[in-house]
Structure formats: C-alpha cells, structure tokens
Amino acid sequence: MPTITTVDVVDVRFPTSATLDGSDAMNPDGDYSAAYVILGTDADHSGYGLTFTIGRGTDLCVAAARQIAAPLVGRDVGEVTSDLGGLYREIMSDSQMRWLGPEKGVVHLAAAAVLNAAWDLAARSAGKPLWRLISDMTPAELVAACDFRYLTDVLTPDEAIEMLEKLAPTREQRIADLAVRGYPAYTTSPGWLGYSDDKLRRLCKEAVEEGWTHVKLKVGANLEDDVRRLGIAREELGDRTLMMDANQVWDVPQAIDWVNRLAPFGPLWIEEPTSPDDVLGHARIRQAVAPVGVATGEHAHNRVMFKQLLQAGAIDFCQIDSCRLASVNEIVPILLMAAKFGVPVCPHAGGVGLCEIVQHLSVVDYVCVSGTLDGRVLEYVDHLHEHFTDPVRIDAGRYRLPELPGYSTRMHSESVDTYRYPDGRHWSQGV
Amino acid sequence: MPTITTVDVVDVRFPTSATLDGSDAMNPDGDYSAAYVILGTDADHSGYGLTFTIGRGTDLCVAAARQIAAPLVGRDVGEVTSDLGGLYREIMSDSQMRWLGPEKGVVHLAAAAVLNAAWDLAARSAGKPLWRLISDMTPAELVAACDFRYLTDVLTPDEAIEMLEKLAPTREQRIADLAVRGYPAYTTSPGWLGYSDDKLRRLCKEAVEEGWTHVKLKVGANLEDDVRRLGIAREELGDRTLMMDANQVWDVPQAIDWVNRLAPFGPLWIEEPTSPDDVLGHARIRQAVAPVGVATGEHAHNRVMFKQLLQAGAIDFCQIDSCRLASVNEIVPILLMAAKFGVPVCPHAGGVGLCEIVQHLSVVDYVCVSGTLDGRVLEYVDHLHEHFTDPVRIDAGRYRLPELPGYSTRMHSESVDTYRYPDGRHWSQGV
C-alpha cells in the first residue's frame, strides 16, 4: 500500500519588497512568502500545499506545519485521501494547539498549508484537477468532508446536502461552459500603492489592451493621492469596472468619510475598509457608503467570522482566502452559506500561489454550490506564477479551466532551492 | 544609563495533565505552560512576563516572542518604560508579523508576553506594584499608552480621558478600601471535569469552609453528568453563587437547549457557551437563556472582539484574558468600553500566573476606570502559585492587594530550571 514517507516544510521567501509589488496602505514592503508543505510518498505522487505569508514569521508557520503534519508519516495514502474530513477533524481537535487560536493565526495558517497538501495529494492520486475531484463527489461525500461546527444556527449538514443535490444534475453543463468561456476575473496588478502615477497609467492602459474589464487599486494612505490615482485609472479605464482596497487602515467613521469622498469615481466595492474582525463595523460602513459595495474576507480567519459577516448583512462580496481558511473542508461551508445569503464569492488571490489555488474553489462554487457567475470576479495578480509547475492561464481577462491533476500548488524545485530562507541561493549569495 | 542587555524566552511546561487539573469539555488533558520572557538589564531590575499556553505549541509562542523582543536589546530602560505606548505601536506595526494575525493567535500571544514583561520592568523600576504604577498615571498619560485603533466608533481617546478624570480625585479612597477588604473573587478549583463526584463534593465543602461565596463548575461534555454534578455542587453550596463554564463546546442551538436544562440549578452565568468568535451567536444565546447570564472573553482575541461583544449586547460579564490581549495597552481600553456599556469585568484567571497578573488589572478597573465592585468577581484557581516569587494572597474568598513592585509575573529560577521544556529536570529526567 502506498504510504506517506516524509513531511517536508520549507520557508520560501521571494524578494518582492525590492520592486514594491504587493505594496498597500497596511503592508508597505512585504516579501511574498510561503510555508510550503510536501507530503512525500512511495507512490507516484506526492502532495504539495502552502500557506501564504509576507516575510518575517514564515518560520513560525513552518514550525507549526511541521508539528501538525508529523503524525502523517507512515500513514496509508488511500486512507488519508479517502477521509479528508477525518484528517481535518483530527488536526482541529488537538486541544493544546487549539489553545493558540482557536482556529486563527499561525496554527490555522499552518493547518491550511497541511490540508491543502492533503487535498492536492488526493487530487493527484485520482489523476484529476482538484475542482474535478470535488465535482465528482456526491453531495453527501462532500458534506462529510466539511466542518459545520458552530455553523448549524445558519446551515446544517442536511440543508447543505439539499442545496448541493439541487445543482448536482447540471454540474456537467457548467463545466462545459467554463471550458469554453473561462471564469471571469479582475486584475490588481496595476494598482499597488508604491507605483508611480506614470506606472499606474501605463499598467491601466495595458490592462485595457489585454481585455480586462475590472481593475482594482490600493487606497487609504493619503486621500489626495487616492483622488489623483483614481482619476488616472478612471481616465484610462473608461466605463470599465474599478474597485478599491484599503487593507484595513481605517477606523469605522474614517472609512465612511474617506469612501464617500472617493465614491464619485464609481467604484464597485471598497475592500477591507477596517479591521477584519469588525463584523458590526463593516455592517455600519456598508449602510453608509452604498451604492459602493463592501468586500472583505482575506483576513477573516475562519468560517465563524464569515457566518457573522453574512448574518449581519456586512458584505456585498465574500472574499475567502484559500490559505487562511483551513482548506476545502472549511471553505465549502462558507461557499454554501454565501449562496444561501445570495452574496457572491470573489476570492482573494495574488500573493504566492493564491491564484493557482482559488481558481479551483471558484469553479467548485459555480459548478457545485451557487450555480451562477452573477457578480463573481476572481482576483488576478500577475506575479510569481513562474514558480509553479501548473501556473494559471489567463485569456482576455478570464481564467482558463485548470486541466492538470492536483491543486496547482506545486512549485518548481529550482524556485524552492533558490528562495528557501535563509539558506537558498538568493538569500545566502544574493543571486 | 541602564540598558536592556538580554532577551531570554523560556518554554516552561507543568505536567498538569497527570492530575487532570484544568480539565474541561474542550481541553481534556492540558499541560499548563508559559512562554516566559525575561528582559535582562544592567540595572537592579529585570522585567518578567509571560503568555499562558497549555502544552504543544508553546515553542511557537517562544519563537515569536524572541523575534518580537529582539529589537529591545541595547535600548535604554528609561526610554522603553517611559513610553510603553510607543513600544506597543512599534510591535503592532510590524506588517510582516501582522499578516499572521492580525492581532490574534500566536503572534498576539507572544506580543502579550513581551509587553507584560515591559510593564513589569516599568513597575519594578518605579518600585511600585503595577496597579500602583497605573494609578499614579494621569488620565492623559494612561490614554497615551493605550490603543484605540478600530475603537473610535465606540470610544475615542478624548472620551476616555474624560471618563478617567471623573474618577481620578477619588482613586485613593478606593485603594484604601481594597487594602482593607480585598477584591471579591470566585474559585474554579473544585469544578474540573476530570474530577470524581467525591472529589467535587469534598472540594465544594472545603470551598465553603474557606469562605468562598462563588464557585464555578465545568460543564458541557455530558448532560446527565452535568445535572448530577450541579446537583452535588448546589447541595454543598446552599444559596451561594454557582457559575458554569462550557469552554466553547456547543453550537448556538445546542447551547440554548443545554443551558435551559441546567437553569434550574440557578447558575449566575454560562461561560463560553460557543465559539469565542461568535459575537452574534452569544447575543442570541443571551436572549434565549436569561436570567442565566452569558460570560465570555478568555479566548476573545483582541479589543475589536470585545467592542462588538459589548455593542451587540452579547455578554453580561466581560472576561478579559491578560495573556491573550496585548497587555495593559489593549486591556485598559476594554475596561473603559465595558464601563461605558455598564458590563462588569470579571477577568479569566487560573492557568500559569493569570491570577497573579489579573489582580492588578481588576484593581485598575475599580480604582481608575469603573469605580465600582458591583457584579465583579475575579477568578481564582488554586494551582501553580508556588512557582511565583510574589504569589497571590487569598483571604476568605477575596484577593489581598499586591504590595511588592512589579506585575507579579516573576517565577522562581528553580521552577523554571525544573520545568523548562524539553531540557528541564522534570522533562529530561522525570523528576
């Protein structure tokens, strides 16, 4: 029987701070990084997973992931991959590690990396892209892999099965549709805060030429700068859609004032206007800045936070993060709750590998959970894809359906060797 | 000028799982532990601080605290201790570490340990117990040390100063009152879930004999057991006050059913009925189980969560945790918000050193912030105090006012040497 023989967790850091790629009002100089998990097996396939970080502290996620994944060594691959719900529950029920959260921060990020690797291993072992592995599961099988703890006041497993069963007969039609049309997306690449006005204008122009219909800009450091930058973007984009992202810099009253000053530029949403923990604050902001929508979620740390964001009517767009939430097991219940509340899921992406990962989740949302593309746009950022063996493919502002087996989470060995911190060639020799 | 010369962070673990001290419905077998920070100086006083953990993963908090505290080496003691607000902001503004929270989980626990040590150093340097150091600060000085970020929709710094100024002239009266009467407390020592019925009965009897008026029991693993155990406790306690603690085991509907089944025993509160993240869930439970009160907070990870628990009318009792929140800087704003909403603060204690720490905070609440003892009871658990150089003193169910300089956070060197993990004598030699 094929067995998991090794667990490797690597601290990989890319020197993005040098070019200010990824710069925003809260994060001026991140080095986009990952705690990268490899579940080695004696079979043909290993499992690859990661959680995304931005520099210092990646080592903490690495150490946590090593502890969480260590018990997997020696386990039968088939047993692990056929009961990913069991693996999830095993990881979450370690009460000593749970104390450090619960279900948030470093231990949850690390759990995400390990579970992402386990789902990747399952998909590779089945010879299917992850979205296809899930689309081939029955509603009961998928629900059995999911965590509904603390959610049953809003959604029970039985209700989830009922929702999934309604859409199951038509799954293949939507897959065929995606194969032809791809999944709608938006780009954040032009809008980093550290870019000059000229670079912003040039990148907006290029985005239009490449067929993008939705572009997102970072805001929130300086109001006059924001007015000028949004003006430039609006000039170049014409009547295309513009979004704004403040990365948590405002208090609630300040968010309301600032967004209302920028509202004349007609943005679709303001993203992360305040603390990601502030459900009630988001609800108040949403009431005060309509028709500008409110989007958040990339720092919402678990399914309980999303439950409340939906219950409180706090968001117009639900931005799950594939590396902060504990993988498919926790994310599918959020997709289901969002569908129940009629809120479109527009995942957070960019970073390291997030585009690669979330494309599978958005396909699952469309094919299995919500059955619609209405209001959905999946984030795209044009960097670091070259480090992945199965990078995303974009065509005229839409994601192409992933075709290779797995969760698209595997990095090139050469990239890992070069950017391994602190002993990889880049960091130790400056190359 | 006296300088901080060293930062030591030690992984200290006590083998409490052997006796089931600390056992509850979520945490059956914790080894009560601490990431213990020592800020060494070339002056007469060093600073000691900790965050409380329950076993595995303490090493993660240790590693994070080392990273957070490292920049303190070489700094002037006077500069650090005279601007603890500045130190707090410096720690919180490391955006790369912030990504791993923000302000939650391992990095926030570690920040708490470091800041607790810095406040201890300040108090020792001033030759005062921490509560006295704070009571001697002007309202403006105290507010300058506090973090109001994300709170200003509920409480602004100016409003905080106004609140503190109202009570400033009468601070000494309340200190004199505490010196005579002590601070009211309750005991959790009899009620751990792993204890037999006989042990529960014996400990309840002893609690009554010792003068305790309030006793808390763990519940939530098995309803019939809870009914039987509460019956025993009620028999022994007579008309004294009984509280219950479920340690997050229930979903919202289950919490409502279960608590209503236990309501006939007349408990004052149900503590942690569900996920600590579920503000709206707590609000719904509170409405459905009145007159049983709802208490939570030991796992509420930052001031934004407390803001919402108060805004949503979700709690009758506000249970701050002195090692999960980022020390005095974050806790005083919570005391202020609770006072504004008229909710009594009854801190979480027990663990390792939590009683030692929170006694100072409850004194600050009474003397500086709320001006009242109404509805306040401070948790007490009778274990591990022998490891501290300035342990709490209890007299007839009340805390005596701490008198020695510092935050009462220093452990005996002998204890640290013995229980240092994994190389201390207990763990390496089994003694």
Coordinates of C-alpha atoms in Angstrom, one line a residue, chain A residues 41-253:
Chain A
T41 CA 5.1 9.2 -0.6
D42 CA 6.5 6.0 -2.0
A43 CA 3.8 6.1 -4.7
D44 CA 3.9 8.1 -8.0
H45 CA 2.5 11.2 -6.5
S46 CA 3.4 13.5 -3.6
G47 CA 1.2 16.2 -2.1
Y48 CA 2.1 19.9 -2.3
G49 CA 0.4 22.7 -0.2
L50 CA 1.2 26.0 1.2
T51 CA 0.1 29.0 3.2
F52 CA 0.9 32.5 2.0
T53 CA 2.8 34.9 4.3
I54 CA 4.7 38.2 3.7
G55 CA 8.1 37.7 5.2
R56 CA 9.1 37.6 8.9
G57 CA 7.2 34.9 10.8
T58 CA 7.0 32.5 7.9
D59 CA 9.3 30.4 10.1
L60 CA 6.5 30.3 12.7
C61 CA 4.1 28.8 10.2
V62 CA 6.7 26.4 9.1
A63 CA 7.3 25.2 12.6
A64 CA 3.6 24.8 13.2
A65 CA 3.0 23.0 10.0
R66 CA 5.8 20.5 10.8
Q67 CA 4.1 19.7 14.2
I68 CA 0.7 19.4 12.6
A69 CA 1.9 17.2 9.7
A70 CA 4.3 15.0 11.6
P71 CA 1.7 12.3 12.5
L72 CA 1.0 11.8 8.8
V73 CA 4.3 10.0 8.3
G74 CA 3.7 6.3 7.9
R75 CA 0.0 6.6 7.1
D76 CA -1.6 4.9 4.1
V77 CA -2.1 7.3 1.3
G78 CA -5.5 5.9 0.4
E79 CA -6.8 6.0 3.9
V80 CA -5.8 9.7 4.3
T81 CA -7.1 10.8 0.9
S82 CA -10.4 8.9 1.2
D83 CA -11.2 10.6 4.6
L84 CA -10.1 14.2 4.4
G85 CA -12.9 15.1 6.7
G86 CA -11.4 12.8 9.3
L87 CA -7.9 14.3 8.8
Y88 CA -9.4 17.8 9.2
R89 CA -11.1 16.8 12.5
E90 CA -8.0 15.2 13.8
I91 CA -6.0 18.3 13.2
M92 CA -8.6 20.6 14.7
S93 CA -9.1 18.5 17.8
D94 CA -5.6 18.8 19.1
S95 CA -6.7 20.9 22.1
Q96 CA -3.2 22.0 23.0
M97 CA -2.6 23.6 19.6
R98 CA -6.2 24.8 19.6
W99 CA -5.5 27.0 22.7
L100 CA -3.2 29.1 20.5
G101 CA -6.2 30.1 18.3
P102 CA -8.6 28.7 18.3
E103 CA -8.8 28.3 14.6
K104 CA -6.9 31.5 13.8
G105 CA -3.5 32.9 13.4
V106 CA -0.3 30.8 12.9
V107 CA -1.8 27.4 13.9
H108 CA -4.7 27.9 11.5
L109 CA -2.5 29.1 8.6
A110 CA -0.3 26.1 9.2
A111 CA -3.3 23.7 9.2
A112 CA -4.3 25.3 5.9
A113 CA -1.0 24.5 4.4
V114 CA -1.1 20.9 5.5
L115 CA -4.7 20.3 4.5
N116 CA -4.0 22.0 1.1
A117 CA -1.2 19.5 0.6
A118 CA -3.5 16.6 1.6
W119 CA -6.2 17.7 -0.9
D120 CA -3.5 18.1 -3.6
L121 CA -2.3 14.6 -2.8
A122 CA -5.9 13.3 -3.1
A123 CA -6.4 15.0 -6.5
R124 CA -3.0 13.9 -7.9
S125 CA -3.7 10.3 -6.7
A126 CA -7.0 10.4 -8.5
G127 CA -5.4 11.9 -11.6
K128 CA -7.8 14.9 -11.5
P129 CA -7.6 18.6 -11.1
L130 CA -9.0 19.4 -7.6
W131 CA -12.1 21.1 -8.9
R132 CA -12.9 17.8 -10.8
L133 CA -12.2 15.7 -7.8
I134 CA -14.8 17.7 -5.9
S135 CA -17.2 17.9 -8.7
D136 CA -17.2 14.1 -8.9
M137 CA -18.1 13.7 -5.2
T138 CA -21.7 13.2 -4.3
P139 CA -23.3 15.9 -2.1
A140 CA -23.2 13.5 0.9
E141 CA -19.5 12.8 0.3
L142 CA -18.6 16.4 0.1
V143 CA -20.6 17.4 3.1
A144 CA -18.9 14.6 5.1
A145 CA -15.6 16.3 4.4
C146 CA -16.8 19.7 5.6
D147 CA -16.8 21.3 9.0
F148 CA -20.2 22.6 10.2
R149 CA -19.2 23.1 13.8
Y150 CA -20.5 26.5 15.0
L151 CA -22.5 27.0 11.8
T152 CA -25.7 25.0 12.5
D153 CA -27.7 28.0 13.5
V154 CA -27.3 29.2 9.9
L155 CA -26.7 26.0 7.9
T156 CA -27.0 22.3 8.9
P157 CA -25.3 19.5 7.0
D158 CA -28.7 18.2 5.9
E159 CA -29.6 21.6 4.4
A160 CA -26.2 21.6 2.7
I161 CA -26.8 18.3 1.1
E162 CA -30.2 19.5 -0.2
M163 CA -28.6 22.6 -1.7
L164 CA -25.9 20.6 -3.4
E165 CA -28.3 18.0 -4.7
K166 CA -30.4 20.6 -6.5
L167 CA -27.4 21.5 -8.6
A168 CA -25.8 18.1 -9.0
P169 CA -27.7 17.0 -12.1
T170 CA -26.5 20.1 -14.1
R171 CA -22.8 20.2 -12.9
E172 CA -21.5 19.0 -16.3
Q173 CA -23.3 21.8 -18.2
R174 CA -21.5 24.4 -16.1
I175 CA -18.1 22.6 -16.5
A176 CA -18.6 22.6 -20.3
D177 CA -19.5 26.3 -20.1
L178 CA -16.3 27.1 -18.2
A179 CA -14.2 25.0 -20.6
V180 CA -15.4 27.4 -23.4
R181 CA -15.7 30.7 -21.6
G182 CA -13.3 30.5 -18.6
Y183 CA -14.0 32.1 -15.3
P184 CA -14.4 35.9 -15.0
A185 CA -11.6 37.8 -13.3
Y186 CA -10.2 41.2 -12.3
T187 CA -6.6 42.4 -12.1
T188 CA -4.9 44.1 -9.2
S189 CA -1.5 44.3 -10.9
P190 CA -1.7 48.0 -12.0
G191 CA -2.8 49.4 -8.6
W192 CA -0.1 48.8 -6.0
L193 CA 0.4 51.8 -3.8
G194 CA 4.1 52.0 -4.3
Y195 CA 3.8 52.5 -8.1
S196 CA 4.3 56.0 -9.6
D197 CA 1.5 57.7 -11.4
D198 CA 3.2 57.0 -14.8
K199 CA 3.5 53.3 -14.0
L200 CA -0.2 53.2 -12.8
R201 CA -1.3 54.9 -16.1
R202 CA 0.8 52.6 -18.3
L203 CA -0.4 49.5 -16.4
C204 CA -4.1 50.6 -16.7
K205 CA -3.6 51.1 -20.4
E206 CA -2.1 47.7 -20.8
A207 CA -4.9 46.1 -18.7
V208 CA -7.4 47.5 -21.1
E209 CA -5.5 46.3 -24.1
E210 CA -5.3 42.8 -22.6
G211 CA -9.1 42.7 -22.3
W212 CA -9.5 43.3 -18.6
T213 CA -13.0 44.6 -17.7
H214 CA -12.3 45.0 -13.9
V215 CA -9.3 46.7 -12.2
K216 CA -8.5 47.1 -8.5
L217 CA -6.5 49.9 -6.9
K218 CA -5.0 50.2 -3.5
V219 CA -6.1 53.2 -1.5
G220 CA -6.0 54.5 2.1
A221 CA -2.6 56.0 2.7
N222 CA -3.4 59.6 1.6
L223 CA -6.7 61.0 0.4
E224 CA -5.3 63.5 -2.1
D225 CA -3.1 60.8 -3.7
D226 CA -6.2 58.5 -3.9
V227 CA -8.2 61.1 -5.6
R228 CA -5.5 61.7 -8.2
R229 CA -4.8 58.0 -8.7
L230 CA -8.4 57.1 -9.1
G231 CA -8.7 59.9 -11.6
I232 CA -5.9 58.5 -13.7
A233 CA -7.4 55.0 -13.5
R234 CA -10.9 56.2 -14.4
E235 CA -9.5 58.1 -17.4
E236 CA -7.8 55.0 -18.7
L237 CA -10.5 52.5 -17.9
G238 CA -13.4 54.5 -19.3
D239 CA -16.6 52.7 -18.2
R240 CA -14.9 49.5 -17.2
T241 CA -15.2 48.5 -13.5
L242 CA -13.0 49.9 -10.8
M243 CA -12.5 48.5 -7.3
M244 CA -10.7 49.9 -4.3
D245 CA -8.8 48.2 -1.5
A246 CA -7.9 49.9 1.8
N247 CA -6.2 46.9 3.6
Q248 CA -7.7 47.7 7.0
V249 CA -6.3 51.1 7.6
W250 CA -9.4 53.0 8.7
D251 CA -11.5 53.2 11.8
V252 CA -15.2 53.0 11.1
P253 CA -16.0 56.7 11.0

